Structures are given as C-alpha cells and as structure tokens.
Amino acid sequence: MKSHGCALALMLLAVPMVAGAQSTEGRRWLAGDHHVHSRFSARYEPDPASPDAPPVPQLGGDGNHTIIQNAEMARRFGLDWMVSTDHGGPLHSRVNAEQAYPELLQARARVPGLILFYGMEFDTPGAEHSSLIIPQSAHEREDLLHLEGTYGRREPWPADPARESEALMLEALRDMGTMSPRPVVVINHPSRSATGLGVYGQVRPAQLRDWSEVEPRVAIGMEGAPGHQADGLFADGRPDPAGHRGIYRRYPTMGGFDQMTARLGGVWDSLLGEGRRWWITATSDSHTHLSEGGDDFWPGEYSKTRVLARPESEDILDGLREGRVFVATGDLVTELDVTVSAGDRSAGMGGQLVLDGAGPVRVTLTVRDPAGPNAGGRSPSVDHIDLIVGEVTEAPVARDADSHAAVRVERRFTAADWTVDGEVLTMTHTLPASAGDRYIRVRGTNGVEGEPLPDTAGEDPWSDLWFYGNPVFVVQGSGAR
C-alpha cells in the first residue's frame, strides 16, 4: 500500500507562446512511445556468391516482433499512441515502403484504440540515430521513402561517404521543414557512445544546437530516458552483472536517464539557459523482450512519454512540438501539471508566461501518484519532487558548451510539503521577483538520492524510478517571443 505523508537572439528560435494561448479543451495526458522496432529492423548479410550485389535484408534479425504485436502490447501497457521506427540499411527504404507500411496499415485496423504513426529510426548523417515521426497523411509512405532514400546514412549501396556528414543532416532538416505536414525528429540515446561524463561520442552539444537552429519545429529534442532499460536483468528478474541500463556500457545512465538530461546544470540546462525550446522524451527502444532473452520492455511497460493532447494524431504531434510533455519510468506518476502564474496570467509545461514587471511568480504542482501496482508488480511512491529554476543568460561562445551555472534546485518538496487528495498531490511555491528571464522545470523520484547517481551494472530498474517535466519559461515583456 502507498503512503503519502533576457531578450536573446536565440529566443527567436522559440515558438510564440503567450498566456492563455494554449487551449486545454478536450486535452488529457496521452501516453506514448516514439521508438519501437519490429521485424523490419533487418540484419544484412552479404552474399558470398555475389559480393558486389546489395546484401539481402534478413527480417527479424534485429527486432523479432510484428508491428501488430507491438501495437497490441502497447495497448496492453496503457499506451494511447506509438511510432513504428525500424532502422535502415542498404536500400532499406524499399523494405519500409513495400513491406513494413502494409503491415502498419494492418496494425491500425487490428488495434483501432492506438494512434499509430509511421516512421523510422533514422540513421542520422554525421551522428547516430533519431526517431523520425511522419505525420499521418495520404502520402505518409511517399514522405518516408523520400527522406530515407535521400538522406539515410546507411541507405546507399555501395556506401556513400557523403552520407556521413552533418551538413547532410542539416539539409535533411531543411527539406523536412518544407514538407506539409512536417515530420518530427527526436535524437535517440544521445550519450550512448560517450566514454565519460562530458566526454561525448557520436552526438555532441554543438550538433543539438545546429539542429535546433536549422529547423526548430522539426528537431524538437532528445530522449531523456533511453530504452533498453531491462539490460541489467535476466529473464527471471535476477540481476545480470554484465548488463547496463540503456546498454550504456561506456558511461552509464543516471537514474535511467541520459547524462545530457540527468546532470543538473548539464547539457539540457545549457540549452534551456539559452532560451531554446528543447524537449525530452522517454522510450522503450523495444527490439526483443526481456522474457525472450532480450534487453527490452514492451512499449509502455516501463517508460512512457505523456503528451497533453486530444486523442488526435495532429494534436499529439502539436503537443510534442510545443513541449506539453512529461516522462516517467515505472508509472511513478501518471499526471503532472505545472502551472506558473502571475496575476491573471498563467502558463504550463512548454509554455511561456510573459510578465509586465519584476513581480513574484507562483508555481503550483499537481501530481497523480497512482496507488495500484505497475507492470513490475510494485506500487512505488514519490519520495521527493524538485522544483528547478534556471536563468536565461547570454549564449556561450563555445558551441559544444555543456554546462550552465545559473540553475539550482529552488525547493525540494517532500510529504510534509504537499496536500493529498486520493492519488493527487498538490504543492505550491512562490518565486521572488526577478528582472531576468527564467525557466522552471520539475523532476521527482521514489528514491532518497538528491541527484541521480550513475547506474551500476545489474541494477534493478524497477527500484530506481524518476519523472521529469519539460520547462515553463518566464520572460519579461520586452523579451517575449
């Protein structure tokens, strides 16, 4: 049972968001996953008899479920929306268009309660992987065929070194920005190739800045919590001493989250401190389930990205673009509302509160901490919730800057600080007046550690749960965008 005792040039990149501009009518928290593999994530084996011929895709080689199975399990574990995202290889665009897409249509018919998007894990030029989400339309198949065929890093045969350049990724984003409707791109497992804290691999902070500047309505953010969270477990639930959450084998996740998100005053805060609208998500990266000897949970079984939206594909993508998003592992919380207000003005996650002067700001947090067991058979409780405040300051000279000193835990709420109404926890805090622009975000955990610690080999993911909300910006009228 539970018990609960500055006007910057970069601000031009932001989407205008004034108090009252977001209508919440008909919107609710819809759970989803934008990174799910099926049998169409193929392996490629060259034919010894025809070494110059394109290798033949071996379906099921790097993902063993049908799209229909993934959709059915997504619904079983409470998802409202999902993106099917198979990664590529030589001429894989044909596999997606000719084989995966017809099965996706079958899955939509078989699982009508799930809003199912077509997409892929894009082999990102000059980097590693991204989730490419194609909006639902009569030409969605042709849109993905064009993007994967033209820009996919692993698509050409023979391999084309030009596909490895970041310049091509910027070209791809510009192309996506001209499409109607525009796709959404989220950077996957950004620090999986990092070799240390702040020692980045295939994805660097400078690239995140580049992508967000070229097309901020397409490149919207990164996986805060990567998938493969079951890698530290054997199928029977015992710890696997050779396993690492997220398959982060060079430098670990921190509370199941990527270091770019988890480190207070790190990469994420550095981007937010420049006024960038850069959001985080959480996914399963499902390939093969834990019970089948794999590293993964089913979509929605452990991680969920919740979007405040109407149950319509267009509004879900709008919620992702606008940052009406929070993420949680282990269903630690299922609703999170952050309201920042001054007088009769207010804004929520992803929004912007515009002030007429340097007056105080009231923050109200409402959290649903569900009483029933999660998919791991446990009923975790929130131990504490952090209200984090960062200053929006001048952009650093260094494009690879990954720190932001002007951020702090403004207040740590515990059971003594919130009121309880059933499963709902409510708490408030008043921020003193400030002449500068700020952003406000929240995180919480079922553990007692003040900051998320590096995860250890064989760690039980069900015992270390976190949730993170995307920021609310508070700006002076002269700096509003």
CSV table of C-alpha atoms in Angstrom, one decimal:
chain,number,residue,atom,x,y,z
A,1,MET,CA,0.0,0.0,0.0
A,2,LYS,CA,1.1,3.5,-0.6
A,3,SER,CA,1.5,6.2,2.0
A,4,HIS,CA,2.0,9.9,1.2
A,5,GLY,CA,2.7,11.7,4.5
A,6,CYS,CA,17.0,38.2,-21.4
A,7,ALA,CA,15.9,39.1,-24.7
A,8,LEU,CA,18.3,36.8,-26.6
A,9,ALA,CA,18.7,36.5,-30.4
A,10,LEU,CA,18.3,32.8,-29.8
A,11,MET,CA,14.8,33.4,-28.4
A,12,LEU,CA,13.8,34.0,-32.0
A,13,LEU,CA,14.0,30.2,-32.4
A,14,ALA,CA,11.2,29.8,-30.0
A,15,VAL,CA,7.5,29.3,-30.9
A,16,PRO,CA,5.4,32.2,-29.6
A,17,MET,CA,3.5,31.1,-26.5
A,18,VAL,CA,1.5,33.6,-24.5
A,19,ALA,CA,-0.6,33.1,-21.5
A,20,GLY,CA,-4.0,31.7,-22.4
A,21,ALA,CA,-2.9,30.8,-26.0
A,22,GLN,CA,-3.0,27.0,-25.3
A,23,SER,CA,-6.5,25.7,-25.2
A,24,THR,CA,-6.7,22.7,-22.9
A,25,GLU,CA,-10.3,21.8,-24.0
A,26,GLY,CA,-10.5,18.1,-24.7
A,27,ARG,CA,-6.9,17.5,-23.9
A,28,ARG,CA,-5.6,14.9,-21.5
A,29,TRP,CA,-2.4,13.1,-20.8
A,30,LEU,CA,-1.9,10.6,-23.5
A,31,ALA,CA,0.9,8.0,-23.0
A,32,GLY,CA,3.1,7.0,-25.9
A,33,ASP,CA,6.4,5.7,-27.2
A,34,HIS,CA,8.2,7.0,-30.3
A,35,HIS,CA,11.0,4.4,-30.6
A,36,VAL,CA,9.8,0.8,-31.3
A,37,HIS,CA,11.3,-1.8,-33.6
A,38,SER,CA,9.7,-4.6,-35.4
A,39,ARG,CA,10.9,-7.5,-37.6
A,40,PHE,CA,11.6,-4.9,-40.4
A,41,SER,CA,14.7,-3.8,-38.4
A,42,ALA,CA,16.7,-6.2,-40.6
A,43,ARG,CA,20.2,-7.5,-40.4
A,44,TYR,CA,22.2,-7.5,-43.6
A,45,GLU,CA,24.4,-10.4,-44.7
A,46,PRO,CA,26.4,-10.2,-47.9
A,47,ASP,CA,26.0,-13.0,-50.4
A,48,PRO,CA,29.4,-14.7,-50.8
A,49,ALA,CA,28.5,-15.7,-54.3
A,50,SER,CA,27.7,-12.1,-55.3
A,51,PRO,CA,29.9,-9.8,-53.2
A,52,ASP,CA,29.1,-6.8,-55.4
A,53,ALA,CA,25.3,-7.2,-55.0
A,54,PRO,CA,23.4,-5.4,-52.2
A,55,PRO,CA,23.2,-7.6,-49.1
A,56,VAL,CA,19.8,-9.2,-48.6
A,57,PRO,CA,17.8,-7.9,-45.6
A,58,GLN,CA,17.2,-10.6,-43.0
A,59,LEU,CA,13.8,-9.8,-41.5
A,60,GLY,CA,13.7,-10.4,-37.8
A,61,GLY,CA,17.4,-10.0,-37.4
A,62,ASP,CA,17.4,-7.0,-35.1
A,63,GLY,CA,13.8,-7.0,-34.0
A,64,ASN,CA,11.6,-10.1,-33.8
A,65,HIS,CA,8.0,-8.8,-33.4
A,66,THR,CA,5.4,-7.8,-36.0
A,67,ILE,CA,4.1,-4.2,-36.0
A,68,ILE,CA,0.8,-5.7,-35.0
A,69,GLN,CA,2.3,-7.4,-31.9
A,70,ASN,CA,4.0,-4.2,-30.9
A,71,ALA,CA,0.7,-2.3,-31.2
A,72,GLU,CA,-1.2,-4.9,-29.2
A,73,MET,CA,1.3,-4.8,-26.4
A,74,ALA,CA,1.4,-1.1,-26.4
A,75,ARG,CA,-2.3,-1.0,-25.7
A,76,ARG,CA,-1.9,-3.7,-23.1
A,77,PHE,CA,0.5,-1.5,-21.2
A,78,GLY,CA,-1.6,1.6,-21.5
A,79,LEU,CA,-0.3,3.5,-24.5
A,80,ASP,CA,-2.6,5.8,-26.5
A,81,TRP,CA,-0.1,6.4,-29.3
A,82,MET,CA,3.0,4.8,-30.7
A,83,VAL,CA,5.5,5.2,-33.6
A,84,SER,CA,6.9,2.3,-35.5
A,85,THR,CA,10.6,3.0,-36.1
A,86,ASP,CA,12.7,0.4,-37.9
A,87,HIS,CA,16.2,1.4,-38.6
A,88,GLY,CA,17.8,1.1,-42.1
A,89,GLY,CA,20.5,-0.5,-44.1
A,90,PRO,CA,21.3,-0.8,-47.8
A,91,LEU,CA,18.2,0.1,-49.8
A,92,HIS,CA,16.1,-0.3,-46.6
A,93,SER,CA,13.7,2.4,-47.8
A,94,ARG,CA,12.2,-0.2,-50.1
A,95,VAL,CA,11.6,-2.6,-47.1
A,96,ASN,CA,9.9,0.2,-45.3
A,97,ALA,CA,7.7,1.2,-48.2
A,98,GLU,CA,6.9,-2.2,-49.6
A,99,GLN,CA,6.7,-4.5,-46.6
A,100,ALA,CA,6.6,-2.5,-43.3
A,101,TYR,CA,4.0,0.0,-44.4
A,102,PRO,CA,1.3,-2.5,-45.4
A,103,GLU,CA,1.8,-4.2,-42.0
A,104,LEU,CA,1.4,-0.9,-40.3
A,105,LEU,CA,-1.9,-0.4,-42.0
A,106,GLN,CA,-3.0,-3.8,-40.8
A,107,ALA,CA,-2.0,-2.9,-37.3
A,108,ARG,CA,-4.1,0.3,-37.4
A,109,ALA,CA,-7.1,-1.8,-38.4
A,110,ARG,CA,-6.4,-4.5,-35.8
A,111,VAL,CA,-5.7,-2.1,-32.9
A,112,PRO,CA,-8.0,0.9,-33.5
A,113,GLY,CA,-7.6,2.2,-30.0
A,114,LEU,CA,-4.0,3.1,-30.6
A,115,ILE,CA,-2.9,6.1,-32.7
A,116,LEU,CA,-0.1,4.5,-34.7
A,117,PHE,CA,2.4,6.7,-36.5
A,118,TYR,CA,4.6,5.6,-39.4
A,119,GLY,CA,8.3,6.4,-39.0
A,120,MET,CA,11.8,5.0,-38.7
A,121,GLU,CA,14.9,5.1,-36.5
A,122,PHE,CA,16.7,7.4,-38.9
A,123,ASP,CA,20.4,6.7,-39.4
A,124,THR,CA,21.4,10.3,-38.8
A,125,PRO,CA,24.0,11.7,-41.1
A,126,GLY,CA,27.0,12.8,-39.0
A,127,ALA,CA,25.6,11.3,-35.8
A,128,GLU,CA,23.9,8.1,-34.7
A,129,HIS,CA,20.2,7.7,-34.6
A,130,SER,CA,17.0,9.7,-34.4
A,131,SER,CA,13.3,9.0,-34.2
A,132,LEU,CA,11.7,10.3,-37.4
A,133,ILE,CA,8.0,10.6,-36.9
A,134,ILE,CA,5.9,11.0,-40.1
A,135,PRO,CA,2.5,12.8,-39.6
A,136,GLN,CA,-0.5,10.8,-40.7
A,137,SER,CA,-1.5,11.7,-44.3
A,138,ALA,CA,-2.4,10.2,-47.6
A,139,HIS,CA,1.2,10.5,-48.7
A,140,GLU,CA,3.0,9.3,-45.5
A,141,ARG,CA,4.6,6.3,-47.2
A,142,GLU,CA,6.0,8.5,-50.0
A,143,ASP,CA,7.3,11.1,-47.4
A,144,LEU,CA,9.3,8.4,-45.6
A,145,LEU,CA,10.5,6.8,-48.8
A,146,HIS,CA,11.8,10.2,-50.0
A,147,LEU,CA,13.6,11.0,-46.7
A,148,GLU,CA,15.2,7.6,-46.0
A,149,GLY,CA,16.2,7.2,-49.7
A,150,THR,CA,17.7,10.7,-49.9
A,151,TYR,CA,19.3,11.2,-46.5
A,152,GLY,CA,19.6,7.9,-44.6
A,153,ARG,CA,23.2,7.3,-43.7
A,154,ARG,CA,23.1,3.5,-44.3
A,155,GLU,CA,20.8,3.6,-47.4
A,156,PRO,CA,23.2,3.7,-50.3
A,157,TRP,CA,24.8,0.7,-51.9
A,158,PRO,CA,27.7,0.9,-52.3
A,159,ALA,CA,28.1,3.0,-49.2
A,160,ASP,CA,28.5,6.7,-49.8
A,161,PRO,CA,30.9,8.6,-47.5
A,162,ALA,CA,28.9,11.8,-48.2
A,163,ARG,CA,26.1,10.4,-46.2
A,164,GLU,CA,28.2,10.6,-43.1
A,165,SER,CA,28.3,14.4,-43.0
A,166,GLU,CA,26.4,16.6,-40.5
A,167,ALA,CA,25.9,19.0,-43.4
A,168,LEU,CA,23.6,16.4,-45.0
A,169,MET,CA,21.6,16.2,-41.8
A,170,LEU,CA,21.1,20.0,-41.9
A,171,GLU,CA,20.0,19.7,-45.5
A,172,ALA,CA,17.6,16.9,-44.5
A,173,LEU,CA,16.1,19.1,-41.7
A,174,ARG,CA,15.6,22.0,-44.2
A,175,ASP,CA,13.8,19.6,-46.5
A,176,MET,CA,11.6,18.3,-43.7
A,177,GLY,CA,10.7,21.9,-42.9
A,178,THR,CA,9.3,22.4,-46.3
A,179,MET,CA,7.0,19.4,-46.1
A,180,SER,CA,3.3,19.5,-45.3
A,181,PRO,CA,2.7,18.3,-42.8
A,182,ARG,CA,6.2,18.5,-41.3
A,183,PRO,CA,7.8,15.5,-39.6
A,184,VAL,CA,9.1,15.4,-36.1
A,185,VAL,CA,12.7,14.4,-35.2
A,186,VAL,CA,13.9,13.4,-31.7
A,187,ILE,CA,17.5,12.5,-31.1
A,188,ASN,CA,17.8,8.9,-29.7
A,189,HIS,CA,20.1,7.8,-26.8
A,190,PRO,CA,22.4,10.9,-27.3
A,191,SER,CA,25.1,9.8,-24.9
A,192,ARG,CA,25.2,6.0,-25.5
A,193,SER,CA,28.6,6.4,-27.3
A,194,ALA,CA,30.0,8.8,-24.6
A,195,THR,CA,33.1,7.5,-22.9
A,196,GLY,CA,32.8,9.6,-19.7
A,197,LEU,CA,30.9,12.3,-18.0
A,198,GLY,CA,31.0,15.2,-20.5
A,199,VAL,CA,33.1,13.1,-22.9
A,200,TYR,CA,30.7,12.8,-25.8
A,201,GLY,CA,30.7,10.4,-28.7
A,202,GLN,CA,28.7,10.5,-31.9
A,203,VAL,CA,26.3,13.2,-30.6
A,204,ARG,CA,27.8,16.4,-29.3
A,205,PRO,CA,26.1,19.5,-27.8
A,206,ALA,CA,27.1,21.6,-30.8
A,207,GLN,CA,25.1,19.3,-33.1
A,208,LEU,CA,22.0,19.7,-30.9
A,209,ARG,CA,22.4,23.5,-31.3
A,210,ASP,CA,22.9,23.2,-35.0
A,211,TRP,CA,19.7,21.1,-35.5
A,212,SER,CA,17.6,23.2,-33.2
A,213,GLU,CA,18.5,26.4,-35.1
A,214,VAL,CA,18.0,25.0,-38.6
A,215,GLU,CA,14.5,23.7,-38.1
A,216,PRO,CA,13.2,24.0,-34.5
A,217,ARG,CA,9.7,22.9,-35.5
A,218,VAL,CA,11.2,19.6,-36.7
A,219,ALA,CA,14.1,18.8,-34.5
A,220,ILE,CA,12.4,19.2,-31.2
A,221,GLY,CA,14.5,17.4,-28.6
A,222,MET,CA,16.1,14.2,-27.4
A,223,GLU,CA,15.5,11.0,-25.5
A,224,GLY,CA,15.9,11.9,-21.8
A,225,ALA,CA,15.4,8.3,-20.8
A,226,PRO,CA,16.7,5.8,-23.4
A,227,GLY,CA,15.2,2.4,-24.0
A,228,HIS,CA,16.8,-1.0,-23.3
A,229,GLN,CA,16.2,-0.4,-19.6
A,230,ALA,CA,16.0,-4.2,-18.9
A,231,ASP,CA,19.6,-4.9,-20.0
A,232,GLY,CA,20.6,-5.3,-16.4
A,233,LEU,CA,18.2,-8.2,-15.8
A,234,PHE,CA,18.0,-11.8,-16.7
A,235,ALA,CA,14.6,-13.1,-17.9
A,236,ASP,CA,13.7,-14.3,-14.5
A,237,GLY,CA,14.3,-10.9,-12.9
A,238,ARG,CA,17.7,-11.7,-11.4
A,239,PRO,CA,20.4,-9.0,-11.8
A,240,ASP,CA,22.7,-9.5,-14.7
A,241,PRO,CA,26.1,-8.3,-13.6
A,242,ALA,CA,27.1,-7.8,-17.3
A,243,GLY,CA,24.1,-5.7,-18.1
A,244,HIS,CA,23.7,-1.9,-18.1
A,245,ARG,CA,20.6,0.1,-18.3
A,246,GLY,CA,20.1,1.6,-21.8
A,247,ILE,CA,23.1,-0.5,-23.0
A,248,TYR,CA,25.2,2.4,-21.9
A,249,ARG,CA,28.3,0.4,-21.5
A,250,ARG,CA,30.9,3.1,-21.8
A,251,TYR,CA,29.4,5.6,-19.3
A,252,PRO,CA,26.2,4.8,-17.5
A,253,THR,CA,22.8,6.3,-17.4
A,254,MET,CA,21.9,8.2,-14.2
A,255,GLY,CA,18.7,7.1,-12.7
A,256,GLY,CA,17.9,5.5,-16.1
A,257,PHE,CA,18.3,8.9,-17.8
A,258,ASP,CA,21.0,10.1,-20.3
A,259,GLN,CA,23.7,12.3,-18.8
A,260,MET,CA,22.6,15.1,-21.1
A,261,THR,CA,19.3,15.3,-19.2
A,262,ALA,CA,20.2,14.0,-15.8
A,263,ARG,CA,23.1,16.2,-14.8
A,264,LEU,CA,21.8,19.3,-13.1
A,265,GLY,CA,23.4,22.2,-14.9
A,266,GLY,CA,24.5,20.0,-17.7
A,267,VAL,CA,23.7,19.9,-21.4
A,268,TRP,CA,19.9,20.2,-21.2
A,269,ASP,CA,20.2,23.2,-18.8
A,270,SER,CA,22.8,24.7,-21.0
A,271,LEU,CA,20.4,24.6,-24.0
A,272,LEU,CA,17.4,25.8,-21.9
A,273,GLY,CA,19.6,28.6,-20.4
A,274,GLU,CA,20.0,29.9,-24.0
A,275,GLY,CA,16.2,30.1,-24.3
A,276,ARG,CA,16.0,27.1,-26.6
A,277,ARG,CA,12.8,25.1,-26.7
A,278,TRP,CA,14.4,21.7,-26.5
A,279,TRP,CA,12.2,18.9,-25.0
A,280,ILE,CA,12.9,15.5,-23.6
A,281,THR,CA,11.1,12.2,-24.1
A,282,ALA,CA,11.3,8.5,-22.9
A,283,THR,CA,11.0,5.3,-24.9
A,284,SER,CA,11.4,1.6,-24.9
A,285,ASP,CA,13.6,1.1,-27.9
A,286,SER,CA,11.9,-2.3,-28.0
A,287,HIS,CA,13.6,-4.9,-30.1
A,288,THR,CA,13.4,-8.2,-28.2
A,289,HIS,CA,11.6,-8.6,-24.8
A,290,LEU,CA,13.3,-9.4,-21.6
A,291,SER,CA,11.3,-12.7,-21.4
A,292,GLU,CA,12.7,-13.7,-24.8
A,293,GLY,CA,16.3,-13.2,-23.7
A,294,GLY,CA,16.4,-9.6,-24.9
A,295,ASP,CA,17.3,-6.2,-23.3
A,296,ASP,CA,13.9,-4.6,-23.5
A,297,PHE,CA,10.5,-3.9,-22.1
A,298,TRP,CA,7.4,-3.8,-24.2
A,299,PRO,CA,6.3,-0.3,-25.4
A,300,GLY,CA,4.7,1.3,-22.3
A,301,GLU,CA,5.7,-1.4,-19.9
A,302,TYR,CA,8.4,0.7,-18.2
A,303,SER,CA,8.8,4.1,-19.8
A,304,LYS,CA,6.1,6.5,-21.1
A,305,THR,CA,6.1,9.8,-22.8
A,306,ARG,CA,2.9,11.6,-21.9
A,307,VAL,CA,1.6,14.4,-24.1
A,308,LEU,CA,-1.2,16.8,-23.2
A,309,ALA,CA,-3.3,16.4,-26.3
A,310,ARG,CA,-6.6,15.5,-27.7
A,311,PRO,CA,-6.8,11.9,-29.0
A,312,GLU,CA,-5.9,13.0,-32.5
A,313,SER,CA,-2.7,12.4,-34.4
A,314,GLU,CA,-2.3,16.1,-35.2
A,315,ASP,CA,-2.7,17.3,-31.7
A,316,ILE,CA,-0.3,14.7,-30.3
A,317,LEU,CA,2.4,16.0,-32.7
A,318,ASP,CA,1.5,19.5,-31.8
A,319,GLY,CA,2.0,18.6,-28.1
A,320,LEU,CA,5.4,17.2,-28.9
A,321,ARG,CA,6.4,20.3,-30.8
A,322,GLU,CA,5.1,22.6,-28.1
A,323,GLY,CA,6.6,20.7,-25.1
A,324,ARG,CA,3.4,19.7,-23.5
A,325,VAL,CA,5.2,16.6,-22.4
A,326,PHE,CA,6.5,14.9,-19.3
A,327,VAL,CA,8.2,11.5,-18.9
A,328,ALA,CA,8.1,8.9,-16.2
A,329,THR,CA,9.5,5.4,-15.6
A,330,GLY,CA,7.7,2.6,-13.8
A,331,ASP,CA,4.4,4.7,-13.8
A,332,LEU,CA,5.8,6.5,-10.8
A,333,VAL,CA,3.4,9.3,-11.7
A,334,THR,CA,0.7,9.3,-14.4
A,335,GLU,CA,-0.2,13.0,-14.4
A,336,LEU,CA,1.9,16.1,-13.9
A,337,ASP,CA,0.6,19.6,-14.2
A,338,VAL,CA,2.9,22.6,-13.6
A,339,THR,CA,1.2,25.9,-13.6
A,340,VAL,CA,3.2,29.1,-13.3
A,341,SER,CA,1.1,32.2,-12.7
A,342,ALA,CA,1.3,35.9,-12.0
A,343,GLY,CA,-1.9,37.8,-11.5
A,344,ASP,CA,-4.5,36.5,-14.1
A,345,ARG,CA,-1.8,35.1,-16.4
A,346,SER,CA,-0.6,31.6,-16.3
A,347,ALA,CA,1.4,29.0,-18.4
A,348,GLY,CA,2.0,25.3,-18.3
A,349,MET,CA,4.8,23.0,-19.5
A,350,GLY,CA,6.2,24.1,-22.8
A,351,GLY,CA,4.5,27.5,-22.4
A,352,GLN,CA,5.7,31.0,-21.8
A,353,LEU,CA,4.5,33.3,-19.1
A,354,VAL,CA,5.0,36.9,-20.0
A,355,LEU,CA,5.5,39.4,-17.2
A,356,ASP,CA,4.9,43.1,-17.2
A,357,GLY,CA,7.4,43.7,-14.4
A,358,ALA,CA,9.6,42.0,-11.9
A,359,GLY,CA,7.0,40.7,-9.6
A,360,PRO,CA,6.7,37.4,-7.7
A,361,VAL,CA,5.6,34.2,-9.6
A,362,ARG,CA,3.5,31.4,-8.1
A,363,VAL,CA,4.2,27.8,-9.1
A,364,THR,CA,1.6,25.1,-8.5
A,365,LEU,CA,2.4,21.4,-9.0
A,366,THR,CA,-0.3,18.8,-9.2
A,367,VAL,CA,0.9,15.2,-9.4
A,368,ARG,CA,-1.0,11.9,-9.7
A,369,ASP,CA,0.9,9.2,-7.8
A,370,PRO,CA,-1.2,6.0,-8.7
A,371,ALA,CA,-2.0,3.6,-5.9
A,372,GLY,CA,-2.1,0.4,-7.9
A,373,PRO,CA,0.8,-1.9,-9.0
A,374,ASN,CA,2.8,-1.0,-12.1
A,375,ALA,CA,3.8,-3.5,-14.8
A,376,GLY,CA,6.6,-4.7,-12.5
A,377,GLY,CA,4.1,-5.6,-9.8
A,378,ARG,CA,5.2,-2.8,-7.5
A,379,SER,CA,3.4,0.2,-6.1
A,380,PRO,CA,6.1,2.9,-5.8
A,381,SER,CA,5.6,6.2,-4.0
A,382,VAL,CA,7.1,9.6,-4.7
A,383,ASP,CA,9.7,10.4,-2.1
A,384,HIS,CA,10.5,13.9,-3.2
A,385,ILE,CA,10.0,16.4,-6.0
A,386,ASP,CA,12.5,19.1,-7.0
A,387,LEU,CA,11.5,22.5,-8.4
A,388,ILE,CA,14.4,23.6,-10.6
A,389,VAL,CA,14.9,27.2,-11.7
A,390,GLY,CA,17.4,28.3,-14.3
A,391,GLU,CA,18.3,31.7,-15.6
A,392,VAL,CA,18.2,32.5,-19.3
A,393,THR,CA,21.5,34.1,-20.0
A,394,GLU,CA,23.8,35.0,-22.9
A,395,ALA,CA,24.6,32.1,-25.2
A,396,PRO,CA,28.1,30.7,-24.7
A,397,VAL,CA,30.9,31.3,-27.2
A,398,ALA,CA,31.7,27.6,-27.4
A,399,ARG,CA,29.2,25.6,-29.5
A,400,ASP,CA,30.0,22.5,-27.5
A,401,ALA,CA,29.3,24.1,-24.1
A,402,ASP,CA,27.7,21.6,-21.8
A,403,SER,CA,27.2,23.5,-18.5
A,404,HIS,CA,25.0,26.1,-17.1
A,405,ALA,CA,25.9,27.6,-13.7
A,406,ALA,CA,22.8,29.7,-13.2
A,407,VAL,CA,20.5,26.8,-12.3
A,408,ARG,CA,19.5,25.5,-8.9
A,409,VAL,CA,17.1,23.3,-7.0
A,410,GLU,CA,14.9,26.1,-5.8
A,411,ARG,CA,12.9,23.8,-3.5
A,412,ARG,CA,12.7,20.1,-2.6
A,413,PHE,CA,9.1,19.0,-1.7
A,414,THR,CA,8.6,16.0,0.5
A,415,ALA,CA,5.4,14.6,2.0
A,416,ALA,CA,5.4,17.3,4.6
A,417,ASP,CA,5.0,19.9,1.9
A,418,TRP,CA,2.2,18.6,-0.2
A,419,THR,CA,-1.5,18.0,0.4
A,420,VAL,CA,-3.1,14.7,-0.6
A,421,ASP,CA,-6.5,14.1,-2.2
A,422,GLY,CA,-6.6,10.4,-3.1
A,423,GLU,CA,-3.8,9.8,-5.5
A,424,VAL,CA,-3.3,13.6,-6.2
A,425,LEU,CA,-0.5,15.5,-4.6
A,426,THR,CA,-0.6,19.3,-4.7
A,427,MET,CA,2.1,21.7,-3.7
A,428,THR,CA,2.9,25.4,-4.2
A,429,HIS,CA,5.9,27.7,-4.1
A,430,THR,CA,6.3,31.5,-4.7
A,431,LEU,CA,9.4,32.6,-6.6
A,432,PRO,CA,10.7,36.1,-5.6
A,433,ALA,CA,10.7,38.9,-8.2
A,434,SER,CA,13.4,38.8,-10.8
A,435,ALA,CA,14.3,41.2,-13.6
A,436,GLY,CA,15.7,38.5,-15.8
A,437,ASP,CA,14.2,35.7,-17.8
A,438,ARG,CA,13.9,32.2,-16.3
A,439,TYR,CA,12.7,28.7,-16.9
A,440,ILE,CA,11.2,26.3,-14.4
A,441,ARG,CA,11.2,22.5,-14.6
A,442,VAL,CA,10.5,19.7,-12.2
A,443,ARG,CA,11.7,16.2,-11.5
A,444,GLY,CA,10.9,13.6,-8.9
A,445,THR,CA,11.9,10.1,-7.7
A,446,ASN,CA,10.9,7.3,-5.4
A,447,GLY,CA,14.5,7.2,-4.1
A,448,VAL,CA,16.2,9.2,-1.5
A,449,GLU,CA,19.3,10.4,-3.5
A,450,GLY,CA,19.4,14.1,-4.0
A,451,GLU,CA,20.9,13.9,-7.5
A,452,PRO,CA,20.6,10.9,-9.8
A,453,LEU,CA,23.6,8.7,-9.4
A,454,PRO,CA,25.4,6.7,-12.1
A,455,ASP,CA,23.7,3.4,-12.6
A,456,THR,CA,25.5,0.3,-11.7
A,457,ALA,CA,25.8,-3.0,-13.6
A,458,GLY,CA,22.9,-5.3,-13.0
A,459,GLU,CA,20.8,-2.5,-11.4
A,460,ASP,CA,17.1,-3.2,-11.0
A,461,PRO,CA,15.3,-0.6,-13.0
A,462,TRP,CA,12.1,-1.0,-11.0
A,463,SER,CA,13.8,0.2,-7.8
A,464,ASP,CA,15.1,3.4,-9.3
A,465,LEU,CA,12.3,5.5,-10.8
A,466,TRP,CA,12.2,9.1,-11.9
A,467,PHE,CA,10.0,11.6,-13.7
A,468,TYR,CA,10.9,14.8,-15.5
A,469,GLY,CA,8.7,17.6,-16.7
A,470,ASN,CA,9.6,19.9,-19.6
A,471,PRO,CA,10.1,23.5,-18.8
A,472,VAL,CA,7.9,26.6,-18.5
A,473,PHE,CA,9.6,29.8,-19.5
A,474,VAL,CA,9.0,33.1,-17.6
A,475,VAL,CA,10.1,36.2,-19.5
A,476,GLN,CA,9.8,39.9,-19.2
A,477,GLY,CA,7.5,41.6,-21.7
A,478,SER,CA,10.4,43.1,-23.6
A,479,GLY,CA,12.0,39.7,-24.1
A,480,ALA,CA,8.8,37.8,-25.0
A,481,ARG,CA,8.7,35.8,-28.3
